[in-house]
mmCIF file of C-alpha atoms and ligand atoms in Angstrom:
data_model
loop_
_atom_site.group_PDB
_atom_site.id
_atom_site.type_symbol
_atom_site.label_atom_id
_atom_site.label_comp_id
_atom_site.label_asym_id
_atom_site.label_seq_id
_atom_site.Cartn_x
_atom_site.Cartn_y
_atom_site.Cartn_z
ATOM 1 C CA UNK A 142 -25.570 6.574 33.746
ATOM 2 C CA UNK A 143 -26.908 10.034 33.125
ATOM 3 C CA UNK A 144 -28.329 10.633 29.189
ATOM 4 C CA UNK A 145 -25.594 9.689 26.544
ATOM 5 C CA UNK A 146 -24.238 12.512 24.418
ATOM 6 C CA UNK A 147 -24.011 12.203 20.831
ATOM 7 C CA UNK A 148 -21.581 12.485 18.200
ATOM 8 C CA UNK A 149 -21.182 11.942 14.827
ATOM 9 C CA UNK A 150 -17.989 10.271 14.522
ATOM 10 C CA UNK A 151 -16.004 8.597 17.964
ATOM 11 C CA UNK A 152 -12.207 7.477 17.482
ATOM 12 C CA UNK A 153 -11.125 4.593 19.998
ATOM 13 C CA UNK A 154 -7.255 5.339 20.265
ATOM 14 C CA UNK A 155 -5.030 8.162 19.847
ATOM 15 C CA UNK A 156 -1.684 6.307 18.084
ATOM 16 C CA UNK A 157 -1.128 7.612 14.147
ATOM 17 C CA UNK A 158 -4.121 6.250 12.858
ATOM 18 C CA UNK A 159 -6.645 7.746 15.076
ATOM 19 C CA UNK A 160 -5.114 11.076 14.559
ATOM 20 C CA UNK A 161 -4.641 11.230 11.306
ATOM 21 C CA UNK A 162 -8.839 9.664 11.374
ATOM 22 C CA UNK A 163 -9.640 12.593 13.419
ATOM 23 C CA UNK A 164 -7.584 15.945 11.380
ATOM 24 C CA UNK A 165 -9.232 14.552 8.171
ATOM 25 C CA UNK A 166 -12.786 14.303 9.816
ATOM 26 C CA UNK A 167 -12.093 18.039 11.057
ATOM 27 C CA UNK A 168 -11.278 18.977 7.369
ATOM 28 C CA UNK A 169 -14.896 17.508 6.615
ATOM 29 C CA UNK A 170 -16.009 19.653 9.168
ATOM 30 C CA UNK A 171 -16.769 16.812 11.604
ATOM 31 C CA UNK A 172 -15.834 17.146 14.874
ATOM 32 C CA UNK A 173 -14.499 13.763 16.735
ATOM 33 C CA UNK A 174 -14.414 12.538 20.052
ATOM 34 C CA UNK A 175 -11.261 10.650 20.365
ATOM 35 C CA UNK A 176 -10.695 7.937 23.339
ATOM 36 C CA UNK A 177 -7.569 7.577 24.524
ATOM 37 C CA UNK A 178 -6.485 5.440 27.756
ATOM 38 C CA UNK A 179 -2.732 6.614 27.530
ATOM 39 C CA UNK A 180 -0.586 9.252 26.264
ATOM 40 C CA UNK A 181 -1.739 10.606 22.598
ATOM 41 C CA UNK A 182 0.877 8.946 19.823
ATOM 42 C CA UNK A 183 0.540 5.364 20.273
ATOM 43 C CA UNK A 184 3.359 2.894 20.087
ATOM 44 C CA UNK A 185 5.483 5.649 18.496
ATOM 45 C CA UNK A 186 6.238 6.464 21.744
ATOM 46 C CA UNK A 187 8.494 4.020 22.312
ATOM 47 C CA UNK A 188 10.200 3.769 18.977
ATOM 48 C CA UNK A 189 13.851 5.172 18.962
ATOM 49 C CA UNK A 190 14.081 6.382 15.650
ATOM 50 C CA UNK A 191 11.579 6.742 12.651
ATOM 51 C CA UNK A 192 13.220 7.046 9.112
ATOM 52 C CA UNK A 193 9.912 6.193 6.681
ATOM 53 C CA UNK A 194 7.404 8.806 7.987
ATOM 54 C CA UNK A 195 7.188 10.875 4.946
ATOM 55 C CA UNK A 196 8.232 14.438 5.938
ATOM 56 C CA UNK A 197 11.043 13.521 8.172
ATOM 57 C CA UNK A 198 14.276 13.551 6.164
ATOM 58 C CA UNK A 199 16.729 12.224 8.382
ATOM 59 C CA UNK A 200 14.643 10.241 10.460
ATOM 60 C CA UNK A 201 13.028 11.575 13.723
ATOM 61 C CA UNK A 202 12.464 9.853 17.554
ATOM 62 C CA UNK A 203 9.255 8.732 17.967
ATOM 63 C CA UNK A 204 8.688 10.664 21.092
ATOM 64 C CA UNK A 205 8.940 13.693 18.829
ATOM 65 C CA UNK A 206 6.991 12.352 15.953
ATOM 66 C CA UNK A 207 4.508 11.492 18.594
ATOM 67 C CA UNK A 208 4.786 15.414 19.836
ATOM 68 C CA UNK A 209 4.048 16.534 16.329
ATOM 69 C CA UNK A 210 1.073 14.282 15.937
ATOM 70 C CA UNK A 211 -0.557 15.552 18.941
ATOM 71 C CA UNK A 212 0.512 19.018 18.312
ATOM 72 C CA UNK A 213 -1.891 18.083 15.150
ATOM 73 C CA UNK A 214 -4.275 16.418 17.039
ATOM 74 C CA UNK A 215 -5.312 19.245 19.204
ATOM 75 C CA UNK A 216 -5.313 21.836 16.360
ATOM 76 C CA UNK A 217 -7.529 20.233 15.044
ATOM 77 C CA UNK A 218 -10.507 20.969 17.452
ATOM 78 C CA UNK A 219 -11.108 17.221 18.103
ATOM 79 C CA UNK A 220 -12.018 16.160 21.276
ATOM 80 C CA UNK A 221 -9.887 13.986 23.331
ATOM 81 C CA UNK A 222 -10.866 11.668 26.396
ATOM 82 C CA UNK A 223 -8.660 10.394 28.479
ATOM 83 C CA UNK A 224 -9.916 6.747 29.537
ATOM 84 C CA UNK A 225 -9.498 3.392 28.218
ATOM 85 C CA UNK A 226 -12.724 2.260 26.575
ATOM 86 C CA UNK A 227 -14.260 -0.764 28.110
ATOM 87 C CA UNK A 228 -16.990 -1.631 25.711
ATOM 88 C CA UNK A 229 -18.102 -0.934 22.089
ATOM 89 C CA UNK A 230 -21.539 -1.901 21.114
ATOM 90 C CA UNK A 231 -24.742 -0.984 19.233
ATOM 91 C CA UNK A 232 -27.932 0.329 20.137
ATOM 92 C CA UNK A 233 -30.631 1.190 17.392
ATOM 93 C CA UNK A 234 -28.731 2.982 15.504
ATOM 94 C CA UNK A 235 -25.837 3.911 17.329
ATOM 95 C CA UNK A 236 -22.864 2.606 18.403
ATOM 96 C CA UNK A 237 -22.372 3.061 22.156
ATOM 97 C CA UNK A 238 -18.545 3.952 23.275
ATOM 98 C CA UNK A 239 -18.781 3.373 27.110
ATOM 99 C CA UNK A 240 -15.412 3.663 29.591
ATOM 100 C CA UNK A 241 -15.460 3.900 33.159
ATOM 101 C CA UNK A 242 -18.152 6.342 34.314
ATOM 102 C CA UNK A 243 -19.273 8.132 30.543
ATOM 103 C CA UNK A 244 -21.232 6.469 27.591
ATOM 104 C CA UNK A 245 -21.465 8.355 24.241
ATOM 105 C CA UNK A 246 -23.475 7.417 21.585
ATOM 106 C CA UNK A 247 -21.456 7.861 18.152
ATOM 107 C CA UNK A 248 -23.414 7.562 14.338
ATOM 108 C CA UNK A 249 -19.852 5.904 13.600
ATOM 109 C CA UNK A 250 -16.606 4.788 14.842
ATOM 110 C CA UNK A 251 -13.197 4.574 13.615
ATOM 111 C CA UNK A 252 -11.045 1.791 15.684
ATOM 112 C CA UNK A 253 -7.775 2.763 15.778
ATOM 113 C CA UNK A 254 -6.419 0.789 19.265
ATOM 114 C CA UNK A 255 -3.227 -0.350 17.568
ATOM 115 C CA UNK A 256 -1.609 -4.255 19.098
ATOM 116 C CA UNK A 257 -1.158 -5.192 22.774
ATOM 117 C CA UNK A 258 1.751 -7.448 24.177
ATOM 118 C CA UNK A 259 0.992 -10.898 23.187
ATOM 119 C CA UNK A 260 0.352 -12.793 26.422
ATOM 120 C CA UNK A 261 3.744 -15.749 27.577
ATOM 121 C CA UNK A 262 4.227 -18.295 29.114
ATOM 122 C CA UNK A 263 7.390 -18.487 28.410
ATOM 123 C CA UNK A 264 9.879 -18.631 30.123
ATOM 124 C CA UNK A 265 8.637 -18.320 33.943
ATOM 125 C CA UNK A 266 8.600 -15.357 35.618
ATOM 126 C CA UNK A 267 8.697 -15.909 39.747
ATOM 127 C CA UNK A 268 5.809 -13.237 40.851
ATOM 128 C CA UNK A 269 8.275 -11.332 42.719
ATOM 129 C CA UNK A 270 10.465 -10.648 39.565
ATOM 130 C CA UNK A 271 7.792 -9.178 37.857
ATOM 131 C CA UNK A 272 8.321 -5.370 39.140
ATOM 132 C CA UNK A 273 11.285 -5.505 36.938
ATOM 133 C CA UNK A 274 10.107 -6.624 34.231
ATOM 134 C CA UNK A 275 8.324 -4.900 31.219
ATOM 135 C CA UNK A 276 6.477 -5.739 27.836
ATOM 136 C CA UNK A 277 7.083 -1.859 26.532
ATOM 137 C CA UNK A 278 10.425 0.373 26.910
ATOM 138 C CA UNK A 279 8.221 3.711 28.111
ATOM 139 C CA UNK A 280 8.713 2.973 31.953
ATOM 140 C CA UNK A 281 12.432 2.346 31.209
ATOM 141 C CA UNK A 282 12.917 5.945 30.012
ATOM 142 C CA UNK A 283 14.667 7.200 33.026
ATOM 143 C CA UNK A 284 17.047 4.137 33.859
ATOM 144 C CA UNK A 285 20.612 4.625 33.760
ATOM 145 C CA UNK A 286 23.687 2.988 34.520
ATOM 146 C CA UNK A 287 22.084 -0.115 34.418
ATOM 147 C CA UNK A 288 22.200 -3.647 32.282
ATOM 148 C CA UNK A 289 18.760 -4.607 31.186
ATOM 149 C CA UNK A 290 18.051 -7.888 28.987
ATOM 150 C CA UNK A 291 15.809 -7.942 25.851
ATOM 151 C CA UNK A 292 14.016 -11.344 24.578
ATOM 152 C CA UNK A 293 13.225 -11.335 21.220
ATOM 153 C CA UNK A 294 15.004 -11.042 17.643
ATOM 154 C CA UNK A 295 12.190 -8.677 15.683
ATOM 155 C CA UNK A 296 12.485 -5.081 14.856
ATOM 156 C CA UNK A 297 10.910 -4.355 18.348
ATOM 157 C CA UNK A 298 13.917 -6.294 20.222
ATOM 158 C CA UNK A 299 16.640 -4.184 18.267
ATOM 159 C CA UNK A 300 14.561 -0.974 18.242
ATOM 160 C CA UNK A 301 14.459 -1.184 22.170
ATOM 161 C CA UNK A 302 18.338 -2.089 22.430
ATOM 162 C CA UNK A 303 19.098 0.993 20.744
ATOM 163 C CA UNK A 304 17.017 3.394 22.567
ATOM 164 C CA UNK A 305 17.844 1.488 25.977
ATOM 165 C CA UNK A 306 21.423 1.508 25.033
ATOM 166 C CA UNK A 307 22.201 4.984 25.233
ATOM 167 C CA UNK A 308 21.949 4.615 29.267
ATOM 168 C CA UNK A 309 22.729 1.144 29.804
ATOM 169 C CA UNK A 310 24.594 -1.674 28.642
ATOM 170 C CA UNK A 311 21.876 -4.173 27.009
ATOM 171 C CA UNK A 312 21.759 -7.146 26.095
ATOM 172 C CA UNK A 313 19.422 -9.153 23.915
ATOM 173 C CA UNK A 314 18.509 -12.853 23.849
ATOM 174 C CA UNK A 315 17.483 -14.368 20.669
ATOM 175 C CA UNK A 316 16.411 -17.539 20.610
ATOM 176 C CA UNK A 317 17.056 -18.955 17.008
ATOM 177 C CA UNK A 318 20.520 -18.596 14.840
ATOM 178 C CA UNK A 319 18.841 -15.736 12.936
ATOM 179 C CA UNK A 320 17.045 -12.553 13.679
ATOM 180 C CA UNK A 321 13.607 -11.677 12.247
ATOM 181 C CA UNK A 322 14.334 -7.697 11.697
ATOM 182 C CA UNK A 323 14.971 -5.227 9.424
ATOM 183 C CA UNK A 324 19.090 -6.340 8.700
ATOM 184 C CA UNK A 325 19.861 -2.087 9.442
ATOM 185 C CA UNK A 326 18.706 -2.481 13.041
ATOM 186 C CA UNK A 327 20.633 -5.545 13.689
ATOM 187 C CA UNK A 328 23.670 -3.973 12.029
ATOM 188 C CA UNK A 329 23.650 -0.799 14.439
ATOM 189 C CA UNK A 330 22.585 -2.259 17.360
ATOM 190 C CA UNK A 331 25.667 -4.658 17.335
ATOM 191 C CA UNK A 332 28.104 -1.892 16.535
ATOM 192 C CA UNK A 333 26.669 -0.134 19.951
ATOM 193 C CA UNK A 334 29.759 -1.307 22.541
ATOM 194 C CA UNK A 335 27.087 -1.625 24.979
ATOM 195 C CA UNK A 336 24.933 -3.853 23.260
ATOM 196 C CA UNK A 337 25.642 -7.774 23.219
ATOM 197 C CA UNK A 338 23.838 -9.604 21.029
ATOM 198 C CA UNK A 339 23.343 -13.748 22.294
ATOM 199 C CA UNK A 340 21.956 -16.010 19.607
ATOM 200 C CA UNK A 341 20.772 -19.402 20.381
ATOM 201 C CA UNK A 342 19.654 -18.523 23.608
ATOM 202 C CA UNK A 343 16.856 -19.562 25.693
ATOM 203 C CA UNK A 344 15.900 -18.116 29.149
ATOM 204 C CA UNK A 345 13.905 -20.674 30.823
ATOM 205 C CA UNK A 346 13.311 -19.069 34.140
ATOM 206 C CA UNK A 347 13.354 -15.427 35.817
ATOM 207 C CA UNK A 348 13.901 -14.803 39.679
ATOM 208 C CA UNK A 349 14.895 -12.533 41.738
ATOM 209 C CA UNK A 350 18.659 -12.547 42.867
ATOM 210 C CA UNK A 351 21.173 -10.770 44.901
ATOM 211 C CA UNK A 352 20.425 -7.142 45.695
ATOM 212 C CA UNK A 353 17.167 -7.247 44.271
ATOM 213 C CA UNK A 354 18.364 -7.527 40.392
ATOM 214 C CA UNK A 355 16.938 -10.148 38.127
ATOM 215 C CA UNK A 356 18.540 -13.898 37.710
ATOM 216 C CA UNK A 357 17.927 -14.717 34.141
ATOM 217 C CA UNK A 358 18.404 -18.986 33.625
ATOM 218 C CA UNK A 359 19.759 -19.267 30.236
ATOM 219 C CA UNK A 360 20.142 -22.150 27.881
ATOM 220 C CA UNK A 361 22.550 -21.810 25.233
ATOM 221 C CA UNK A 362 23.774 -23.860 22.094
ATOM 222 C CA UNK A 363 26.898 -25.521 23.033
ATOM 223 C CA UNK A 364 29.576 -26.727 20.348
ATOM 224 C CA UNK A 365 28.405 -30.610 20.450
ATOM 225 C CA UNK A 366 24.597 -29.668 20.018
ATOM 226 C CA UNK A 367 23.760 -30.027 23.545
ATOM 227 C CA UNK A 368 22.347 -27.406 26.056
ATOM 228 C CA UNK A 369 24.913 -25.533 28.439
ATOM 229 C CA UNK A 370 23.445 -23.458 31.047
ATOM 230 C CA UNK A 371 24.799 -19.987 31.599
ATOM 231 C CA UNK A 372 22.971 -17.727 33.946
ATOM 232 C CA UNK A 373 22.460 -13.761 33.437
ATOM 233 C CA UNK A 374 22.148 -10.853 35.525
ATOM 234 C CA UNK A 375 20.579 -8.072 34.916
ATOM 235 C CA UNK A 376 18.546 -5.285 36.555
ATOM 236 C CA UNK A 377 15.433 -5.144 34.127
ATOM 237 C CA UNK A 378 13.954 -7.307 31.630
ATOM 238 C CA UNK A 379 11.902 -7.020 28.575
ATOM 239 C CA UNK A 380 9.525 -9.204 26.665
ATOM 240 C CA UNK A 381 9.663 -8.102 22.874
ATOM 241 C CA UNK A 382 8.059 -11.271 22.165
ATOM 242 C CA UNK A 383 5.188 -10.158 19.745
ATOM 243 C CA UNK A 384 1.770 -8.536 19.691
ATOM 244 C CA UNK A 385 -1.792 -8.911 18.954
ATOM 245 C CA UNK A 386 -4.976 -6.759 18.079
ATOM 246 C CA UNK A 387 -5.998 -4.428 20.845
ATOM 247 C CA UNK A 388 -9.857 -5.043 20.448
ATOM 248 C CA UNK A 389 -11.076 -6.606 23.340
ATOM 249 C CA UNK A 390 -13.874 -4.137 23.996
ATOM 250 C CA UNK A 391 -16.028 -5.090 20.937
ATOM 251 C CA UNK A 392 -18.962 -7.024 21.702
ATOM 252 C CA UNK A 393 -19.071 -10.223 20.263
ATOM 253 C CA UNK A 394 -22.387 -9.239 18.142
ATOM 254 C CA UNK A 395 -20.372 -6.439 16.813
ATOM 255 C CA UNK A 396 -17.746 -8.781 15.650
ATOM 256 C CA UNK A 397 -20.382 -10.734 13.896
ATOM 257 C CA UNK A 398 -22.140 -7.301 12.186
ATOM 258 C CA UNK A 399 -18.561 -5.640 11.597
ATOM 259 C CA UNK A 400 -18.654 -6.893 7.694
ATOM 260 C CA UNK A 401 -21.424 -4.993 7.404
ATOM 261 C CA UNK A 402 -21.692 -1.696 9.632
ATOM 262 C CA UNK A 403 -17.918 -1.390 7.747
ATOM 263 C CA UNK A 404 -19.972 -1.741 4.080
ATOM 264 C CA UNK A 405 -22.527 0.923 5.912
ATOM 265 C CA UNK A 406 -19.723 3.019 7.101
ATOM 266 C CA UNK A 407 -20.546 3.045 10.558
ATOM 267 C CA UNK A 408 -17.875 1.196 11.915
ATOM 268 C CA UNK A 409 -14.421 0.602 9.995
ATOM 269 C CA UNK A 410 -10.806 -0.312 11.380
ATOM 270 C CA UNK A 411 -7.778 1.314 10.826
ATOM 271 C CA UNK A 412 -3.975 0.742 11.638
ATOM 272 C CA UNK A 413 -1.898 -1.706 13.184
ATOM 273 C CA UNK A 414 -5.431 -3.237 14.998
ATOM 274 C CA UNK A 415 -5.698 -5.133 11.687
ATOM 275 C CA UNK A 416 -2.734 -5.200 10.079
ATOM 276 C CA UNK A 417 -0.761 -8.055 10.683
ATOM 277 C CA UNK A 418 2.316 -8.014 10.288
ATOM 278 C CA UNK A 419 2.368 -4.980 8.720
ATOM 279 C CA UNK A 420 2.530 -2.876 11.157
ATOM 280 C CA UNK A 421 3.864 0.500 10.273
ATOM 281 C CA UNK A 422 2.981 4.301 11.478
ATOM 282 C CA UNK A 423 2.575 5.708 8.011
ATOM 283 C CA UNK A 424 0.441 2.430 6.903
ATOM 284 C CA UNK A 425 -1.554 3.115 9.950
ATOM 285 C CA UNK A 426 -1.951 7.375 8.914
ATOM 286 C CA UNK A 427 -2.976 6.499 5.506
ATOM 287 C CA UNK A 428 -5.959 3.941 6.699
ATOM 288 C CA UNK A 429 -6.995 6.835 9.381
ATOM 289 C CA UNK A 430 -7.729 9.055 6.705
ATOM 290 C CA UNK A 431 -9.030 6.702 4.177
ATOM 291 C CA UNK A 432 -11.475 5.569 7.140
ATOM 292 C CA UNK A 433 -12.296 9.372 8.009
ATOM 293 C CA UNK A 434 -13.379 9.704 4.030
ATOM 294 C CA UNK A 435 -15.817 7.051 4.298
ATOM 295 C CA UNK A 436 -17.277 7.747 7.387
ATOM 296 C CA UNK A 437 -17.651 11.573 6.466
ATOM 297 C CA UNK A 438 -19.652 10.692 3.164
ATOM 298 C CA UNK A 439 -21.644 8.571 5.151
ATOM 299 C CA UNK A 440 -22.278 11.208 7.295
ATOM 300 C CA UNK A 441 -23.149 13.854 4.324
ATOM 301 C CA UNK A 442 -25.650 11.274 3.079
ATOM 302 C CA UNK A 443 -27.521 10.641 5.775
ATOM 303 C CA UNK A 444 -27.694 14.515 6.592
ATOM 304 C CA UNK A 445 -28.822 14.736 3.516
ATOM 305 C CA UNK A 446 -31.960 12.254 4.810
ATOM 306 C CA UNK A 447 -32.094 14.051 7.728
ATOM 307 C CA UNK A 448 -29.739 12.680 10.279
ATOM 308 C CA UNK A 449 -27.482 14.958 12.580
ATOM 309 C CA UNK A 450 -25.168 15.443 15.254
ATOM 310 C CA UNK A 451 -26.976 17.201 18.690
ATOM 311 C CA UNK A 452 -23.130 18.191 19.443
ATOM 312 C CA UNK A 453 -21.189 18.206 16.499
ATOM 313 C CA UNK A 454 -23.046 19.146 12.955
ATOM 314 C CA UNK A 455 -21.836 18.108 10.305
ATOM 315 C CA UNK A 456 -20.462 21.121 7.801
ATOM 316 C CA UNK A 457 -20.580 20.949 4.187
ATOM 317 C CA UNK A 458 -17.965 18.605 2.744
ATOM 318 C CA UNK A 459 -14.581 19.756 1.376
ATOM 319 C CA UNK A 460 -15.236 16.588 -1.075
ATOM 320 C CA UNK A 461 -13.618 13.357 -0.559
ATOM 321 C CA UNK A 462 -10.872 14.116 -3.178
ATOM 322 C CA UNK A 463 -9.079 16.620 -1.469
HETATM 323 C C1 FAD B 798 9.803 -0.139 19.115
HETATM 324 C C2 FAD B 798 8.981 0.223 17.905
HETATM 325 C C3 FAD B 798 9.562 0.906 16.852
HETATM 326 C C4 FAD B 798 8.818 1.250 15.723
HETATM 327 N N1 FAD B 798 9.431 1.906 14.701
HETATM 328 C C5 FAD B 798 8.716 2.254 13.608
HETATM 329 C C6 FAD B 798 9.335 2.937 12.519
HETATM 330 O O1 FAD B 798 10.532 3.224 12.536
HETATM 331 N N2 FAD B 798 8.559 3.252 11.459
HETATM 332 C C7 FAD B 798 7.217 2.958 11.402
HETATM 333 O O2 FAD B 798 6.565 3.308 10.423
HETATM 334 N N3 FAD B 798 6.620 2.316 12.403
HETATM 335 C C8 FAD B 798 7.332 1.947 13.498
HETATM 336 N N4 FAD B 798 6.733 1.269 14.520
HETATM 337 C C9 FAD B 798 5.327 0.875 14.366
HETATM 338 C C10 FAD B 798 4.366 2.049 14.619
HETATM 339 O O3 FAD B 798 4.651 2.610 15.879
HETATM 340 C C11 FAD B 798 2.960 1.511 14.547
HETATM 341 O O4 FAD B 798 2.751 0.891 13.296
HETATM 342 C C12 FAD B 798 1.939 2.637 14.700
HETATM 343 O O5 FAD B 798 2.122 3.335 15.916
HETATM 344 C C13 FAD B 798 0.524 2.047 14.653
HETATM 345 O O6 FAD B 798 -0.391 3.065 14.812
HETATM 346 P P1 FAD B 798 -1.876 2.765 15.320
HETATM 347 O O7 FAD B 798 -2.500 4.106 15.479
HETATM 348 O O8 FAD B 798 -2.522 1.773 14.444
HETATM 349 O O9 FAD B 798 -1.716 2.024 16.731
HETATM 350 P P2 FAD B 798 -0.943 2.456 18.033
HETATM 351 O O10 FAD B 798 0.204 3.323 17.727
HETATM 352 O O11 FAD B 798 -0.691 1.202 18.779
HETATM 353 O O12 FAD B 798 -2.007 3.342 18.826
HETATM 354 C C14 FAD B 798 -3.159 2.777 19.382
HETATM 355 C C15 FAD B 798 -3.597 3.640 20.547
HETATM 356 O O13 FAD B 798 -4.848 3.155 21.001
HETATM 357 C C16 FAD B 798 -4.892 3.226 22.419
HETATM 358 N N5 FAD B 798 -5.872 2.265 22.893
HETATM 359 C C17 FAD B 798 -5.872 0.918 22.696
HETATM 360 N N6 FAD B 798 -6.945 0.365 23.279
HETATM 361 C C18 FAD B 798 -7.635 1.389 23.858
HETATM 362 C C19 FAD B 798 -8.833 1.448 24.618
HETATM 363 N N7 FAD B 798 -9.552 0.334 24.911
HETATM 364 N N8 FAD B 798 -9.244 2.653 25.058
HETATM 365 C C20 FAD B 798 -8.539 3.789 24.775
HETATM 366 N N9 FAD B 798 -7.384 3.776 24.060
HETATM 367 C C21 FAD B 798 -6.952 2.598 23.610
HETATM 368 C C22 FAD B 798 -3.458 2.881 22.826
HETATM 369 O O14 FAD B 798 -3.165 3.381 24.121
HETATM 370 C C23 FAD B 798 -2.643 3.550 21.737
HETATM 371 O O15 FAD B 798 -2.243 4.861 22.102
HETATM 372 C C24 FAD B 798 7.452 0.910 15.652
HETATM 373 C C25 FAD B 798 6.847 0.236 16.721
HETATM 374 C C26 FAD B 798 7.596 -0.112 17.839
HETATM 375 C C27 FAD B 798 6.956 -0.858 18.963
#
C-alpha cells in the first residue's frame, strides 16, 4: 500500500451520527474524511416515517430525512469514501482506517457504524429460500402487488409493515401475545386493510414452494394450549428480529485501549453503535456533535503543541459553546 494520507479527524459511517460528527467538525474548521460502505443516511433509509427529528413538524420519510442529511453532509466540504472499512487500528500515534485498497492515517476517529442484523437461527431457512428473503426493507422498495411476511413484534416489524404495505398486502408474525413497540405503530399498522397482524405465531421452517414463492411453516396457539400448524405463503420474507453493534473492524487491542484513547479524545463512539436499546436518529445527531466537540479541542490543543494535519489544517476554533 502506497504512503498513507493523513487527516485530522476520520468518521467510520455516514447514518445521522456521522453526519451530524462531520458538519460540526467543519464548523471547527476541520475537515473529515467520512467512510461510508452504503448509501449516506444510515438506517433512516428504511424508516417509513420520522415524527421526533426536531425540525420536522408533521413527521417526514426517512428516505427524505436521509436526503436532507446528505444534502448537509456534502455542504459541508467533508470528504466522503465510499467503501466499507475493514479494519481500525493504531499505529504510533495514529489510528489507521484501512478498507479495501486505501489506508489513511487519522489523529482521531469518530465511530458512527450504527447496528447490524443480529445473526438467527431461527427458524430454518432452506438455502434456496434465501433470495427472498431480507434482514432490511431497502431491496423491497420496488415490490408491488405482492404479500410479503414480517417476523418480529418491535418498532422495526411495524415500521416495515407500514412502509411495505402501501404496495403489498403484509403480514406480520409475532411470536408472543404482546408486541414490544411503540403502541402508535401497532395501532396504524392494524388499521392498514392490507396488513394482518398474527400473534402467537411461530414459523419454524422456510422453503421454497409453488411458483417459486416462499412456504412459511407456522405454529400457532390453538384454543386448548396446544400447537396447530398452519402454513403461509408469501412471496418475500423479512427478519426484524433485532440488531447488534456494527463494530467488527476494531482490533481487539483497540477494544482494550478504547477507555482511554476516548479520555484522550482520539477515538470516541457515537450513535446507535453503543446505544442499546436506545436507538434513535436524533439521540444518535446529538452524540455526533458532542463527539465532534471533543475531538476538535483535542485537536486545537495539540496544534497548539505543534501537531497538524498534512491535508486538512486545523482553523481556529469557533469555541466549543457554539
Ligand atoms: C425501520 C426503522 C424505523 C426507524 N424510525 C425511527 C424514527 O421514527 N425516529 C428515530 O429517531 N429513529 C428511528 N429509527 C432509528 C434511527 O434510524 C437510528 O437510530 C439512526 O439511524 C442511528 O444513526 P447512526 O448514525 O448511529 O447509525 P446508522 O443510521 O445505522 O448509520 C450507520 C452507518 O454506518 C455505515 N457503516 C457501518 N459499518 C461500516 C463500515 N465498516 N464501513 C463503512 N460504513 C459502515 C452503515 O452503512 C450506515 O450507513 C428507525 C430505525 C429503523 C430500522
Amino acid at each position: 500500500m502506497r504512503t498513507l494520507d493523513t487527516f485530522d479527524a476520520g468518521i467510520i459511517g455516514a447514518g445521522p451520527a456521522g453526519i451530524a460528527a462531520a458538519v460540526q467538525l467543519a464548523r471547527h474548521g476541520v475537515r473529515a474524511v467520512v467512510f461510508e460502505r452504503e448509501s449516506t443516511g444510515g438506517l433512516l433509509r428504511t424508516a417509513w416515517r420520522v415524527e421526533n427529528f426536531p425540525g420536522f413538524p408533521g413527521g417526514i420519510s426517512g428516505p427524505a430525512l436521509a436526503a436532507v442529511l446528505d444534502e448537509q453532509l456534502r455542504a459541508s466540504g467533508a470528504l466522503l469514501v465510499r467503501a466499507e472499512v475493514a479494519s481500525l487500528d493504531r499505529e504510533e500515534e495514529f489510528l489507521i482506517v484501512r478498507t479495501d485498497g486505501r489506508g489513511v492515517r487519522c489523529r482521531a476517529v469518530i465511530v458512527a457504524s450504527g447496528t447490524r442484523p443480529r445473526g438467527v437461527t431461527d427458524p430454518d431457512i432452506a438455502p434456496d429460500a434465501m433470495d427472498r428473503v431480507f434482514r432490511e426493507v431497502d431491496e423491497l422498495r420496488g415490490v408491488r402487488g405482492g404479500h410479503v411476511a414480517v417476523i418480529g413484534g418491535g418498532d422495526a416489524a411495524f415500521d416495515y409493515a407500514m412502509s411495505l404495505s402501501e404496495k403489498n398486502d403484509v403480514t406480520v408474525l409475532v411470536r408472543g401475545n404482546s408486541t414490544r413497540c411503540l403502541p402508535i405503530l401497532a395501532t396504524r399498522a392494524r388499521s392498514r386493510k392490507r396488513v394482518t397482524v398474527r400473534m402467537l405465531t411461530r414459523i419454524t421452517a422456510v422453503a421454497k414452494g409453488s411458483g417459486g414463492r416462499l412456504r412459511l411453516t407456522s405454529l400457532s396457539e390453538g384454543g386448548d394450549g396446544g400447537s396447530v400448524r398452519a402454513d403461509l405463503d408469501a412471496d418475500y420474507l423479512v427478519l426484524a428480529v433485532g440488531r447488534e453493534p456494527d463494530d467488527g473492524f476494531l482490533s481487539e487491542e483497540l477494544r482494550r485501549d478504547a477507555p482511554t484513547l476516548g479520555e484522550r479524545r482520539e477515538l470516541l463512539f457515537a450513535g446507535d453503535v453503543v446505544n442499546g436499546i436506545f436507538r434513535q436518529a436524533s439521540i444518535a445527531a446529538g452524540q455526533g456533535t458532542h463527539a465532534a466537540m471533543k475531538v476538535a479541542a483535542m485537536l486545537r490543543e495539540n496544534v497548539g503543541a505543534g501537531v497538524g494535519s498534512e491535508e486538512t489544517g486545523v482553523a481556529d476554533s469557533q469555541g466549543e459553546s457554539r
